[in-house]
XYZ file of C-alpha atoms in Angstrom:
308
model
C -29.534 -261.874 -35.364
C -31.002 -258.318 -35.146
C -29.271 -254.774 -36.385
C -29.245 -251.397 -34.712
C -31.494 -249.179 -35.639
C -29.803 -246.773 -38.185
C -31.093 -243.016 -38.173
C -29.749 -240.772 -41.451
C -29.707 -236.780 -40.723
C -29.540 -234.930 -44.156
C -31.018 -235.722 -47.709
C -28.617 -233.861 -50.087
C -27.141 -234.998 -53.181
C -24.720 -237.144 -51.181
C -27.117 -238.757 -48.396
C -29.437 -239.644 -50.653
C -27.540 -241.564 -52.604
C -25.607 -243.246 -49.164
C -29.460 -244.246 -47.803
C -30.202 -245.751 -50.894
C -26.880 -248.178 -50.555
C -27.435 -248.839 -47.179
C -31.017 -250.209 -47.944
C -29.878 -252.310 -50.320
C -26.484 -253.373 -49.086
C -26.291 -253.286 -45.622
C -28.595 -255.872 -44.457
C -30.759 -253.827 -42.067
C -33.124 -256.028 -39.859
C -35.278 -252.554 -38.777
C -35.891 -249.748 -41.404
C -33.897 -246.666 -41.740
C -35.188 -243.788 -40.023
C -34.215 -241.062 -42.246
C -34.587 -237.039 -41.412
C -34.091 -234.476 -43.510
C -35.080 -230.412 -42.495
C -37.309 -230.023 -45.234
C -39.337 -233.405 -44.859
C -40.589 -233.484 -48.430
C -37.130 -234.570 -49.083
C -37.537 -237.688 -47.368
C -41.159 -238.898 -47.660
C -39.835 -238.426 -51.452
C -36.769 -240.742 -51.038
C -39.057 -242.895 -49.206
C -41.129 -243.464 -51.782
C -37.904 -244.308 -54.307
C -37.209 -247.271 -51.662
C -38.405 -251.028 -51.681
C -41.704 -250.374 -49.293
C -40.749 -250.959 -45.639
C -37.134 -250.457 -45.814
C -37.556 -246.576 -44.748
C -39.428 -244.602 -42.045
C -39.794 -240.654 -42.326
C -39.324 -239.573 -39.147
C -40.793 -235.979 -37.858
C -39.191 -234.923 -35.005
C -35.364 -235.502 -34.527
C -35.460 -235.476 -30.598
C -37.531 -238.749 -30.842
C -35.548 -240.074 -33.611
C -32.046 -240.036 -31.918
C -33.492 -241.509 -28.813
C -35.127 -244.494 -30.693
C -31.845 -244.895 -32.746
C -28.404 -246.554 -32.166
C -26.623 -245.579 -34.326
C -26.977 -241.772 -35.794
C -24.954 -240.480 -38.851
C -25.312 -237.199 -39.970
C -23.997 -235.680 -43.463
C -25.117 -231.814 -43.688
C -23.876 -228.963 -45.446
C -22.249 -226.611 -43.476
C -20.491 -226.443 -39.747
C -23.633 -224.692 -38.446
C -26.036 -227.178 -39.151
C -23.788 -229.998 -37.956
C -23.785 -228.176 -34.580
C -27.369 -227.325 -34.143
C -28.168 -231.147 -34.408
C -25.534 -232.199 -31.695
C -27.583 -229.429 -29.221
C -31.073 -231.109 -30.499
C -29.219 -234.785 -29.625
C -27.481 -233.328 -26.231
C -30.917 -232.249 -24.495
C -31.385 -236.203 -24.854
C -29.715 -239.585 -23.396
C -27.511 -240.600 -25.975
C -25.310 -242.818 -23.911
C -24.152 -245.678 -25.673
C -25.376 -245.133 -28.588
C -22.985 -244.221 -32.513
C -22.587 -240.878 -33.646
C -20.988 -241.079 -37.221
C -20.500 -237.563 -38.655
C -19.671 -237.718 -42.436
C -20.128 -234.187 -43.691
C -17.386 -231.898 -44.646
C -16.721 -229.576 -42.009
C -13.282 -227.811 -40.212
C -11.389 -230.457 -38.128
C -12.044 -227.992 -34.896
C -15.684 -228.251 -35.459
C -15.441 -232.256 -35.471
C -13.335 -232.222 -32.264
C -15.655 -230.067 -30.638
C -18.797 -232.012 -31.549
C -16.594 -235.145 -30.414
C -15.472 -233.796 -27.189
C -19.491 -232.526 -26.336
C -20.769 -236.238 -27.769
C -18.585 -238.413 -25.588
C -19.034 -236.506 -22.652
C -22.282 -237.365 -22.732
C -20.879 -241.348 -22.569
C -21.981 -241.442 -26.514
C -19.374 -243.218 -28.910
C -18.129 -240.865 -32.320
C -16.795 -241.737 -35.367
C -15.279 -238.988 -38.314
C -16.244 -240.357 -41.718
C -16.236 -237.512 -44.529
C -16.786 -239.067 -48.032
C -15.024 -238.430 -51.164
C -16.821 -238.595 -54.288
C -19.125 -236.845 -56.588
C -23.545 -237.663 -56.290
C -23.347 -240.286 -58.673
C -20.564 -242.039 -56.858
C -22.417 -241.805 -53.612
C -25.528 -243.545 -55.654
C -23.595 -246.505 -56.953
C -21.941 -247.206 -53.887
C -18.370 -246.312 -54.890
C -17.077 -243.516 -52.505
C -14.224 -243.224 -50.311
C -14.498 -243.049 -47.150
C -12.407 -241.832 -44.050
C -12.469 -242.587 -40.577
C -10.991 -241.467 -37.427
C -11.253 -241.724 -33.961
C -10.894 -244.898 -31.580
C -10.466 -248.130 -33.288
C -13.673 -249.483 -31.405
C -15.893 -246.675 -32.708
C -14.391 -246.882 -36.310
C -14.931 -250.750 -36.568
C -18.663 -250.063 -35.153
C -19.298 -247.755 -38.273
C -17.504 -249.998 -40.460
C -20.071 -252.257 -42.065
C -21.944 -249.184 -43.434
C -19.132 -248.026 -45.437
C -16.497 -250.028 -48.009
C -19.026 -252.811 -49.508
C -21.955 -250.909 -49.000
C -21.791 -246.650 -49.892
C -17.645 -247.087 -50.395
C -15.708 -248.439 -52.454
C -12.788 -247.675 -50.909
C -11.327 -246.784 -46.821
C -8.733 -245.023 -46.021
C -8.029 -245.705 -42.043
C -7.210 -243.369 -39.839
C -8.279 -245.654 -36.298
C -7.008 -244.174 -33.298
C -6.201 -241.052 -34.671
C -7.806 -237.320 -33.636
C -11.478 -237.216 -34.856
C -10.330 -234.034 -36.663
C -7.417 -236.019 -38.922
C -10.548 -236.769 -40.970
C -11.876 -233.525 -41.557
C -8.288 -232.376 -42.556
C -7.934 -234.904 -45.146
C -11.160 -234.715 -46.883
C -10.623 -230.114 -46.555
C -7.215 -230.615 -48.102
C -8.291 -233.524 -50.505
C -10.554 -231.101 -52.021
C -8.344 -228.597 -52.740
C -7.742 -230.999 -55.740
C -11.572 -230.851 -57.432
C -11.385 -227.032 -57.038
C -8.389 -226.732 -59.023
C -8.708 -229.648 -61.239
C -11.631 -227.621 -62.380
C -10.433 -223.727 -62.530
C -7.758 -225.450 -64.582
C -10.190 -226.961 -67.199
C -12.134 -224.147 -67.029
C -9.146 -221.904 -67.995
C -7.726 -224.137 -70.594
C -11.052 -224.506 -72.467
C -11.686 -220.629 -72.392
C -7.944 -220.427 -73.914
C -8.457 -223.039 -76.372
C -11.984 -221.285 -77.651
C -10.069 -218.047 -77.353
C -7.525 -218.993 -79.711
C -9.060 -220.279 -82.243
C -8.236 -224.077 -81.214
C -11.868 -224.563 -80.110
C -13.002 -226.732 -77.151
C -13.085 -230.072 -78.736
C -9.629 -231.028 -79.143
C -8.796 -230.111 -75.110
C -11.669 -232.165 -74.385
C -10.237 -235.237 -76.543
C -6.566 -234.519 -75.034
C -8.136 -235.045 -70.979
C -10.502 -238.006 -72.244
C -6.561 -240.159 -73.081
C -4.717 -238.554 -70.131
C -6.768 -237.436 -67.268
C -9.946 -239.993 -67.710
C -12.086 -240.216 -64.671
C -13.353 -236.509 -62.445
C -11.299 -234.647 -65.218
C -13.195 -236.201 -68.239
C -16.315 -235.868 -66.031
C -15.747 -232.270 -65.442
C -14.998 -231.198 -68.949
C -17.877 -233.057 -70.431
C -20.041 -230.986 -68.168
C -18.721 -227.836 -69.124
C -18.452 -228.528 -72.922
C -22.115 -229.755 -72.717
C -23.443 -226.715 -70.598
C -24.587 -228.922 -67.965
C -23.332 -226.199 -65.340
C -26.045 -223.771 -66.267
C -28.857 -226.387 -67.354
C -29.482 -228.206 -64.259
C -31.889 -227.139 -61.437
C -29.695 -228.775 -58.342
C -26.803 -228.376 -58.681
C -24.078 -231.624 -58.128
C -21.542 -229.295 -55.677
C -23.053 -225.916 -54.819
C -21.123 -222.773 -55.201
C -22.050 -221.935 -51.164
C -20.497 -225.611 -50.414
C -17.495 -224.803 -52.324
C -16.661 -221.348 -50.689
C -17.440 -223.200 -47.562
C -14.795 -225.519 -48.064
C -12.082 -223.005 -49.394
C -12.456 -220.982 -46.998
C -12.047 -224.010 -43.995
C -8.944 -224.886 -46.490
C -7.560 -221.642 -46.472
C -7.926 -221.127 -42.757
C -5.912 -224.923 -41.925
C -3.420 -223.054 -43.900
C -2.853 -219.906 -42.364
C -3.514 -221.786 -38.600
C -0.490 -224.284 -39.911
C 1.632 -221.466 -41.018
C 1.169 -223.329 -44.479
C -0.621 -221.197 -48.000
C -2.789 -222.403 -50.148
C -2.477 -219.950 -53.086
C -3.712 -221.971 -55.413
C -7.340 -221.319 -54.070
C -7.410 -217.862 -55.011
C -8.619 -218.425 -58.582
C -11.006 -221.010 -57.654
C -12.574 -218.600 -55.455
C -12.866 -215.543 -57.360
C -14.377 -217.560 -59.512
C -16.735 -218.789 -57.957
C -17.722 -215.170 -56.390
C -18.581 -214.579 -59.952
C -20.674 -217.713 -59.809
C -22.575 -216.913 -57.066
C -23.493 -213.052 -58.451
C -24.210 -214.724 -61.539
C -26.466 -217.734 -60.399
C -26.767 -217.298 -57.214
C -27.159 -219.774 -54.439
C -28.201 -223.057 -57.291
C -24.413 -222.034 -59.208
C -22.967 -225.341 -59.414
C -19.395 -225.750 -59.106
C -18.364 -226.512 -62.996
C -19.863 -222.671 -63.178
C -16.368 -221.496 -62.628
C -15.836 -222.330 -66.001
C -18.913 -219.445 -67.168
C -17.367 -217.485 -64.388
C -14.152 -217.426 -66.372
C -15.886 -217.196 -70.091
C -17.623 -214.013 -68.890
C -14.200 -213.012 -67.657
C -12.792 -213.430 -71.393
C -15.535 -211.667 -72.726
C -17.650 -214.785 -73.975
C -21.144 -215.573 -72.345
C -21.472 -217.710 -69.205
C -23.221 -219.986 -71.091
C -22.296 -222.282 -74.201
C -24.256 -222.384 -77.281
C -26.718 -225.111 -77.826
């Protein structure tokens, strides 16, 4: 039986890995349509995947018209809105939009309202996990919206792009991105804590290796991965950030705005946001979130980079 025609919009670190797993494990009967604002990224991804499994599309309106299911995994709210404006110019009745970006819950609700008003379906499915998890299909998908729409999106998540789901079926669309925004604050505070601990250990004469060994023993997984990236200097050596500074600061703004609107606080975000601002000043838009360590080092009178 033929499967729906899928279109993937947005080929950043997460999107590329998710496309790879959809192609490899999604049991598609037609090529996955892939689109990126910079078309070379789509061309490169298509060349890296098995021949005939993807189709690079240059015209977004034509691609949306051709697709049954449209996935968006884009940098920020403004970019998502631009795609939706383009989509709304055509006939989208009966299509399913699956929004995987990290955006403000109000943005999620607003675009869902526009899409469904024109007869399409919508599911909010942001994902948790680093690019390495996207590449191996080990993300955690948060799924919200009408159950029928979530069920229609589900075949391309658990067991394909994701290892687990947090099912918010029949909850408002924005609940998925509320969880995503709050969840990302754990990452910012983890990186800040690691950065400050390593800097203190170095300044106090202990050295970073004992701290790293402690982290490996107590907090295997993301803590150890970020600690490794700090002490090896990965944060200042890579050409493409795994989690770019501007995206991180965008997520912090969303979390703070959400807290303010809810009458709550997120004071723990002040320190990582300040260090991210310093990172942006030092490294520009290619700064990676692990570079919070470099910013913390500068504040303590150390060099931004660790010794080779």
